Amino acid sequence: MKYYLGIDLGGTNIKAGITDETGTILYKNAVRTLGQRPAEEIAKDMIDLCRFICRNAEIPLEQVEAVGIGIPGTVDEKKGTIVYANNLHMDGFPIGAVIGKALGKPVYLSNDANCAALGEFVNGSGKNYDSIVMVTLGTGVGGGIILKGKLWGGLDGSAAEIGHMVLKAGGEACSCGRTGCWEAYSSATALIRDTVRAMKKHPESLLNTIQPDLKKVSAKTAFLGLAKGDAVAKEVVEQYLYYLSEGIANIINTLAPDAVILGGGVCNEGDTLLRPLRELVYPKCYGGETVRHPDLKIASMGNDAGIVGAAMLWNS
Amino acid sequence: MKYYLGIDLGGTNIKAGITDETGTILYKNAVRTLGQRPAEEIAKDMIDLCRFICRNAEIPLEQVEAVGIGIPGTVDEKKGTIVYANNLHMDGFPIGAVIGKALGKPVYLSNDANCAALGEFVNGSGKNYDSIVMVTLGTGVGGGIILKGKLWGGLDGSAAEIGHMVLKAGGEACSCGRTGCWEAYSSATALIRDTVRAMKKHPESLLNTIQPDLKKVSAKTAFLGLAKGDAVAKEVVEQYLYYLSEGIANIINTLAPDAVILGGGVCNEGDTLLRPLRELVYPKCYGGETVRHPDLKIASMGNDAGIVGAAMLWNS
């Protein structure tokens, strides 16, 4: 049997696991990242976590074929370095070489959104498809593209920044400097912004009772209001779904994958999100009813997707 | 030596040529499509044209390995049928089987934008790249995606409808039913619409002298006005370039190909189009100056691209 280590380096936690060659996690664990520390210290904790995991899984490190790491930022896959990671102080750090040397294994890097997509493709909602696009609705809108079973990285791994596809030129400002990016409408951050705006504009809305503290408004707030029949909440959710459907339809018209998989906290809404979304997305797909459309699903693996995807990078 | 026949079935002309295995056209010719005729008659002319070409090229049909056809619409590549072609009466016609049987060759189908992209990839501006996206600025905005040397067709060949990526939700109406599609801003049709609008709004503009007949305004008119220093024309061109750059940046942020190749009549403007476009596009690419950006080029093969791409479909 062959084994693989997958590390999901997050801004808050370092999660890691050991998998078999089918991408099934046999054992996993996590430690705090404490991201303000020097890169060397974080790398040392990653190495220690890998050794710890092998011990607890009772699998000798010798039987591990490769290590994969998902990075919350841009990486140079060939050089094995972190190019830029917002929440860490590791820019330029040769993490591939450092961890590869310590563990004596080949190390594969990719960004965390790619790893999540690969994880869902191998063992989650993307299983049994040939090509998927995963869209993660979190603080930002992340993307991972799998075509014919392989991650599509594009030029220097810079592809799949689908959150920075403009769908309303001249619209909301995005952190990337453009206006009207998908991320500026469909991230949890954007949903919170729009919920707060609506609450300020409509003091009579039930939303202000559901969450009297504007600073505590979350991506759930509007959906809670919707469930209680609040008209303002309904409008917020409908606008959110509208832009989300525009972005998904754009992805479909461009790439026509077999499936679009949605991940991130907003997807906890399940069918409340998915059912109206399908009705909005499909009529926007080019060719209308004359062509088959990609399946639209919610990710099923949660945090494990990043670990499994990292562990399976050797094969992508 | 192996030979291939490529047919570019257009609404106006059927163009075809015979190529060697490098995609070099050895001989080509064309006949009128007369697209209102029954599908069988058009297919017969395509077959006759192929035979005629072989004779004039002095290459026996026996030495032809395969035939490729570019269709101005959607096709079912597997079944070899035309699904929908706007300017022809051939929907549902089994063109692959009919032509394959008559010539005794395997027949490959794809849409015309894909064929143009493949042609430019094999022997034009896309040569020497691994992955390109071709954007054709014509009556509509067409697209062709080549990834790692192969056409990316997506689910049932429905990918690469990049003209129907919305970049201004709620904006100009598009023929596809959505609003704010790239095509509704960056097609020649859209440029003409905006030129005419500006001429009506600004009777004092030089544009009204350059082309006094609003019905004769073309995609060139605004560029002619710009060359003569007309402020209204400058505004029209600047807005056109703005939306064009938004769409190209969206493609780059999604796919990060090695190059984006622009084709279609608007590209006759050459550097007047390309130089400002590069300055607009690159700052919009995610990662800014920290990452390499795709090359941005104008297609070099004109109408031959469609023939060569069709002839090379067997290998894609």
XYZ file of C-alpha atoms in Angstrom, chain B residues 49 61 80 114-116 168 171 218 234 283 305 307 315:
14
model
C -15.577 21.056 -53.563
C -8.448 11.373 -52.476
C -21.591 14.269 -36.264
C -13.065 26.509 -32.332
C -11.648 25.837 -35.792
C -10.311 29.385 -36.098
C -22.063 44.204 -16.811
C -26.427 46.271 -18.933
C -19.097 50.318 -39.653
C -12.197 58.930 -28.970
C -3.264 45.858 -14.507
C -7.519 29.802 -39.855
C -9.781 25.860 -42.979
C -5.556 15.721 -33.903
